[in-house]
């Protein structure tokens, strides 16, 4: 990696958007704005934090057009060279991590994406609409009942959105009822690894940043995924004997998909498929609660639910950042990028770029067009975006039908993470 060259602004003038603790109060809009306006491609130091050792640093990309360029240009900005997390993986783990479709470049990535796309079709997903709607109704009705029987307040993360995302994914994959809790356990392990409250991989770390005696274990390492992969193999064997109308049956019976690739697909679908909706759904509900006029317009039919979904995804992107590695010397945002440099795109900043969105800090549920990058762009755009949009649309429609008012009862608790824009709790007043 290369540090900034001569002529770079002093470090003090460049906001730090690396520290995971900087996101516990929401998107750092002031820092993002300063970076977009003055340092659109800015060098960031990777300091030691939350038990993790210091890293070599990276370029933070914050303008919408630059983010889209990085995401679309896989030849220059590789997912394969250093994978897609800001922190460098252990060199011994890198070959393993590169087996995941998310961490591959074309043409290998395209081959695997086409294989799984045969199972992840819109027609198959649409069959789940009725089940998804009934589940949303049941969970929201129960949440409203809990609120009425108590002080009028209910935590919609624990009562609705965690279960909603988890059970929908389990249905899609064909995971037996008795094993569905494992999906949430694995998701929390992998997604919440930076949060001392969520992760068991660094028990000695604390929110104050006190270092752990030994570095925490990377949740994407082979050792930490052994139980998930064993489950994937067992589930695939079960589906070959007892096929069903689900994704795992399709994948398990695909002769072009060897076991190691099936394991990686199961990992990707379990984590990304669960947490995309698990993070986006409460973020969208929080936005509606904070903007009662917009919510009244949605309930009154003035706004199409599908258009609303796109604006709420822009407002609360489920993913905060993704890393690429420069495969060759290049220039981006007026900065010289060397081959081997880490280049990290910040979705939350791109979604609020005044150059791409008029009045980006105004929640406009009718906004169109809406070129947000919450599901990425280019060859790695979210494979499950159609299913995620379906779930979010149905959840917001049923929320409008069942909950006349949404009021924030206490500040939400946010995930300590520079990767996932998650909410750990969302106390909303649903009844007087």
XYZ file of C-alpha atoms in Angstrom:
432
model
C 0.000 0.000 0.000
C 1.113 3.579 -0.574
C 0.616 6.491 1.769
C -0.484 9.868 0.373
C 2.049 11.627 -1.820
C 3.296 15.179 -1.561
C 0.601 17.801 -1.828
C -1.939 15.835 0.205
C -3.899 17.876 2.748
C -2.761 17.470 6.366
C -4.210 14.394 8.038
C -6.104 16.552 10.544
C -8.230 17.945 7.720
C -9.325 14.516 6.540
C -12.144 12.984 8.625
C -11.722 9.447 9.887
C -14.488 7.199 8.530
C -12.705 3.941 9.351
C -13.379 3.580 13.080
C -16.366 1.218 13.582
C -17.374 3.170 16.690
C -17.989 6.232 14.534
C -21.236 4.718 13.257
C -23.030 4.111 16.569
C -24.991 7.361 16.166
C -25.822 6.888 12.495
C -24.138 7.810 9.241
C -21.374 10.408 9.773
C -22.895 12.881 7.335
C -20.647 15.818 8.202
C -17.535 13.735 7.624
C -18.934 12.288 4.411
C -19.812 15.762 3.106
C -16.345 17.103 3.843
C -14.746 14.147 2.115
C -16.982 14.438 -0.951
C -16.371 18.164 -1.269
C -12.646 18.351 -0.503
C -11.152 14.845 -0.434
C -13.333 12.577 -2.609
C -10.581 9.935 -2.658
C -8.895 10.250 0.749
C -6.210 8.253 2.495
C -7.371 6.635 5.734
C -5.155 5.148 8.412
C -6.167 1.776 9.839
C -5.433 2.237 13.496
C -5.697 -0.527 16.060
C -9.234 -0.631 17.434
C -11.472 -3.041 19.350
C -8.749 -5.615 19.697
C -7.853 -5.604 16.003
C -4.287 -4.665 15.054
C -3.379 -1.697 12.874
C -3.454 -2.141 9.107
C -1.664 -0.514 6.174
C -4.350 2.043 5.302
C -6.673 2.525 2.334
C -8.266 5.028 -0.025
C -11.817 6.053 0.943
C -14.066 6.744 -2.069
C -17.106 8.858 -1.212
C -18.565 10.465 -4.376
C -21.339 8.627 -6.195
C -19.730 8.593 -9.637
C -16.403 7.370 -8.266
C -18.102 4.651 -6.222
C -19.975 3.428 -9.298
C -16.765 3.435 -11.335
C -14.947 1.306 -8.767
C -17.837 -1.153 -8.477
C -18.192 -1.539 -12.245
C -14.500 -1.727 -13.187
C -13.489 -5.175 -11.917
C -10.445 -5.219 -14.174
C -8.888 -2.265 -12.331
C -10.456 -2.697 -8.899
C -10.309 -6.358 -7.930
C -12.453 -8.258 -5.435
C -10.111 -11.257 -5.715
C -6.717 -9.848 -4.795
C -7.444 -8.944 -1.179
C -11.126 -9.927 -0.826
C -13.820 -7.388 0.051
C -13.378 -6.502 3.750
C -11.354 -3.471 4.805
C -9.141 -5.484 7.112
C -6.628 -7.689 5.338
C -7.376 -11.370 5.913
C -4.747 -13.635 7.376
C -2.518 -14.682 4.443
C -3.187 -18.321 5.299
C -6.946 -17.700 5.029
C -6.900 -15.740 1.771
C -7.031 -18.754 -0.616
C -10.056 -20.028 1.303
C -11.797 -16.641 1.302
C -11.206 -16.245 -2.441
C -13.410 -19.265 -3.084
C -16.460 -17.157 -2.244
C -18.261 -15.660 -5.250
C -18.223 -12.256 -3.547
C -14.423 -12.333 -3.600
C -13.921 -13.315 -7.229
C -13.457 -11.368 -10.426
C -14.849 -12.058 -13.891
C -14.927 -14.527 -15.592
C -14.886 -16.890 -12.584
C -17.419 -14.757 -10.759
C -19.758 -14.749 -13.759
C -19.716 -18.535 -14.085
C -20.704 -19.037 -10.468
C -23.279 -16.262 -10.569
C -24.981 -17.877 -13.579
C -25.082 -21.214 -11.758
C -26.835 -19.867 -8.698
C -29.050 -17.566 -10.770
C -30.735 -20.659 -12.164
C -32.055 -21.260 -8.663
C -32.483 -17.647 -7.526
C -35.082 -16.707 -10.146
C -37.792 -14.058 -9.743
C -40.473 -16.651 -10.513
C -39.336 -18.898 -7.681
C -39.096 -15.985 -5.291
C -42.544 -14.652 -6.190
C -44.038 -17.918 -4.924
C -43.009 -16.816 -1.451
C -45.018 -13.584 -1.572
C -48.102 -14.964 0.180
C -46.010 -16.596 2.911
C -43.949 -13.442 3.399
C -47.094 -11.328 3.691
C -48.720 -13.617 6.226
C -45.521 -13.668 8.271
C -45.350 -9.861 8.266
C -48.972 -9.685 9.436
C -48.412 -12.166 12.246
C -45.274 -10.493 13.542
C -46.664 -6.953 13.346
C -49.956 -7.985 14.956
C -48.083 -9.622 17.809
C -45.859 -6.551 18.216
C -48.913 -4.287 18.410
C -50.463 -6.619 20.988
C -47.293 -6.549 23.074
C -47.319 -2.751 22.968
C -50.984 -2.516 23.980
C -50.535 -4.916 26.883
C -47.580 -2.942 28.227
C -46.482 0.652 28.068
C -47.302 1.067 24.377
C -43.709 0.448 23.289
C -42.226 -2.505 21.427
C -38.716 -3.196 20.112
C -39.365 -3.882 16.447
C -35.937 -5.424 15.888
C -36.427 -8.272 18.340
C -40.201 -8.524 17.827
C -40.429 -8.190 14.042
C -37.506 -7.560 11.733
C -34.990 -10.151 12.982
C -37.591 -12.927 12.796
C -39.033 -11.656 9.525
C -35.710 -11.772 7.692
C -34.616 -15.034 9.298
C -37.773 -17.030 8.633
C -38.126 -15.791 5.068
C -34.574 -16.841 4.277
C -35.061 -20.218 5.945
C -38.128 -20.845 3.793
C -36.248 -19.890 0.644
C -33.303 -22.153 1.493
C -35.430 -25.003 2.793
C -33.891 -25.081 6.279
C -35.895 -27.261 8.720
C -37.776 -25.438 11.482
C -35.620 -26.991 14.196
C -32.431 -25.547 12.683
C -33.548 -22.044 11.763
C -32.033 -20.400 14.818
C -28.612 -21.397 13.535
C -28.956 -18.938 10.636
C -29.297 -15.986 13.016
C -26.466 -17.272 15.203
C -24.116 -17.481 12.204
C -25.227 -14.107 10.867
C -24.559 -12.381 14.184
C -21.164 -14.052 14.438
C -20.030 -12.905 11.000
C -21.787 -9.532 10.722
C -21.394 -8.365 14.315
C -17.744 -9.296 14.711
C -16.689 -5.678 15.391
C -19.344 -5.116 18.050
C -18.297 -6.250 21.555
C -21.954 -6.844 22.448
C -22.593 -9.053 19.435
C -19.383 -10.990 18.942
C -17.716 -13.655 21.018
C -14.556 -13.583 18.908
C -12.896 -10.851 20.963
C -14.216 -11.197 24.537
C -11.486 -8.989 25.957
C -12.211 -6.057 23.652
C -14.500 -3.269 24.820
C -16.351 -0.328 23.330
C -13.653 1.918 24.769
C -11.171 0.393 22.360
C -9.090 -1.356 25.019
C -6.960 -3.892 23.185
C -7.497 -7.593 23.673
C -4.512 -9.637 24.877
C -4.548 -11.526 21.572
C -6.064 -10.502 18.234
C -9.665 -11.674 17.770
C -10.443 -14.512 15.394
C -11.628 -13.491 11.951
C -15.210 -14.805 11.669
C -14.606 -15.572 7.976
C -11.682 -17.884 8.700
C -12.038 -21.617 7.991
C -11.970 -22.387 11.711
C -14.948 -20.126 12.435
C -17.020 -21.462 9.511
C -16.451 -25.167 10.094
C -19.830 -25.752 11.768
C -21.719 -23.801 9.085
C -20.070 -25.742 6.275
C -20.765 -29.073 7.976
C -24.430 -28.086 8.233
C -24.484 -27.116 4.539
C -23.152 -30.536 3.542
C -25.700 -32.316 5.737
C -28.562 -30.187 4.422
C -27.488 -30.780 0.804
C -27.379 -34.548 1.382
C -30.863 -34.368 2.927
C -32.202 -32.419 -0.061
C -30.840 -35.000 -2.503
C -32.794 -37.676 -0.638
C -35.851 -35.516 0.030
C -36.020 -32.744 -2.623
C -38.234 -29.735 -2.091
C -39.144 -26.479 -3.806
C -36.241 -24.522 -2.344
C -32.829 -23.143 -3.249
C -30.794 -25.784 -1.451
C -32.514 -28.548 -3.423
C -31.635 -26.810 -6.680
C -28.030 -26.204 -5.631
C -27.519 -29.661 -4.141
C -28.689 -31.382 -7.320
C -26.655 -29.191 -9.696
C -23.888 -31.399 -11.112
C -21.810 -28.338 -12.038
C -21.573 -27.208 -8.414
C -18.923 -29.088 -6.405
C -19.232 -29.347 -2.634
C -16.712 -26.586 -1.781
C -18.585 -24.103 -3.972
C -21.942 -25.212 -2.546
C -20.588 -24.528 0.959
C -19.532 -21.040 -0.064
C -22.917 -20.368 -1.656
C -24.647 -21.445 1.544
C -22.421 -19.081 3.515
C -23.129 -16.177 1.158
C -26.890 -16.787 1.017
C -27.132 -17.255 4.778
C -25.185 -14.142 5.718
C -25.955 -11.706 2.903
C -29.462 -13.048 2.332
C -30.352 -12.623 5.979
C -28.578 -9.442 6.930
C -29.522 -7.333 3.900
C -33.160 -7.354 4.997
C -32.299 -7.630 8.702
C -30.438 -4.301 8.459
C -32.565 -2.495 5.878
C -35.988 -3.225 7.388
C -35.555 -1.559 10.806
C -33.681 1.303 9.151
C -36.648 1.919 6.891
C -39.131 1.732 9.772
C -37.019 4.171 11.782
C -37.030 6.623 8.857
C -40.829 6.398 8.616
C -41.189 6.939 12.362
C -38.959 10.008 12.190
C -40.937 11.433 9.240
C -44.637 11.158 10.201
C -45.843 13.203 7.216
C -44.091 10.842 4.829
C -45.607 7.884 6.675
C -49.088 9.381 6.446
C -48.599 9.844 2.708
C -47.536 6.230 2.334
C -50.506 4.983 4.376
C -52.859 7.167 2.368
C -51.741 5.736 -0.958
C -49.976 8.877 -2.188
C -46.758 6.905 -2.613
C -46.224 3.575 -4.330
C -44.698 1.017 -1.990
C -42.089 -0.011 -4.566
C -40.879 3.585 -4.928
C -40.861 3.939 -1.146
C -38.588 0.895 -0.854
C -35.960 2.506 -3.082
C -35.902 5.745 -1.109
C -35.699 3.956 2.221
C -32.826 1.857 0.864
C -31.069 5.057 -0.197
C -31.728 6.618 3.198
C -30.548 3.609 5.195
C -28.194 1.466 3.082
C -27.725 -1.936 4.721
C -24.044 -2.061 3.730
C -21.710 0.796 4.665
C -18.575 -0.101 2.738
C -16.903 -2.594 0.430
C -13.234 -2.993 -0.332
C -11.459 -3.535 -3.628
C -7.737 -3.785 -4.387
C -6.134 -1.887 -7.278
C -4.910 -4.431 -9.817
C -2.852 -1.813 -11.647
C -1.728 1.778 -11.314
C -4.605 4.133 -11.997
C -6.091 7.526 -11.136
C -9.320 8.112 -9.256
C -10.753 11.418 -8.098
C -7.529 13.170 -8.976
C -5.446 10.826 -6.820
C -2.784 8.434 -8.009
C -3.625 4.881 -6.948
C -0.859 2.299 -6.983
C -1.305 -1.378 -7.814
C -1.929 -3.194 -4.530
C -3.574 -0.238 -2.775
C -6.802 -0.893 -0.945
C -9.734 1.112 -2.317
C -12.898 1.228 -0.178
C -16.232 2.562 -1.423
C -18.658 4.106 1.077
C -22.261 3.451 0.073
C -23.748 5.739 2.712
C -21.793 8.689 1.376
C -22.581 7.932 -2.278
C -26.302 7.749 -1.473
C -26.229 11.307 -0.117
C -24.035 12.857 -2.812
C -25.545 16.181 -3.894
C -24.048 15.594 -7.339
C -26.352 12.600 -7.863
C -29.402 13.401 -5.685
C -31.384 16.618 -5.329
C -31.866 17.525 -1.652
C -30.406 14.196 -0.472
C -31.157 14.896 3.198
C -34.863 15.187 2.457
C -36.727 11.888 2.693
C -38.713 11.826 -0.548
C -40.667 8.591 -0.901
C -41.596 9.570 -4.466
C -37.974 10.119 -5.565
C -37.416 8.912 -9.123
C -35.044 8.157 -10.597
C -33.180 6.907 -7.549
C -29.716 5.634 -8.517
C -28.706 4.553 -4.997
C -25.923 2.003 -4.594
C -27.358 0.184 -1.601
C -27.311 -3.081 -3.551
C -23.999 -2.273 -5.190
C -23.419 -1.971 -8.926
C -21.559 -3.769 -11.669
C -20.755 -7.483 -11.661
C -21.192 -7.814 -7.892
C -24.596 -6.162 -7.627
C -26.667 -7.999 -5.008
C -27.813 -11.370 -6.317
C -30.768 -11.429 -3.929
C -31.909 -7.845 -4.527
C -35.228 -8.964 -6.027
C -36.052 -11.079 -2.966
C -34.947 -8.325 -0.594
C -37.120 -5.729 -2.351
C -40.101 -8.080 -2.222
C -39.723 -8.579 1.532
C -39.266 -4.881 2.256
C -42.225 -3.882 0.086
C -44.523 -6.380 1.782
C -43.313 -5.413 5.265
C -43.934 -1.702 4.658
C -47.364 -2.407 3.133
C -48.428 -4.468 6.132
C -46.959 -1.942 8.555
C -49.127 0.748 6.968
C -52.180 -1.478 7.248
C -51.671 -2.558 10.857
C -49.833 0.296 12.591
C -51.522 3.718 12.209
C -48.680 5.533 13.964
C -44.981 4.974 14.499
C -43.181 7.060 17.106
C -39.609 6.690 18.278
C -39.803 5.867 21.995
C -36.070 5.769 22.738
C -32.877 6.127 20.728
C -32.166 3.025 18.647
C -29.060 1.011 19.402
C -26.802 0.694 16.382
C -24.250 -1.929 15.503
C -20.601 -1.073 16.083
C -19.433 -1.641 12.526
C -17.874 0.082 9.542
C -19.329 -2.625 7.290
C -23.003 -3.190 8.152
C -25.508 -0.419 8.906
C -27.354 -2.466 11.495
C -29.777 -1.746 14.321
C -29.648 -3.872 17.464
C -32.862 -2.398 18.885
C -35.611 -0.052 17.699
C -38.082 0.907 20.478
C -41.168 2.351 18.812
C -44.401 3.507 20.444
C -47.180 1.634 18.669
C -50.068 2.282 21.038
C -51.169 5.025 23.448
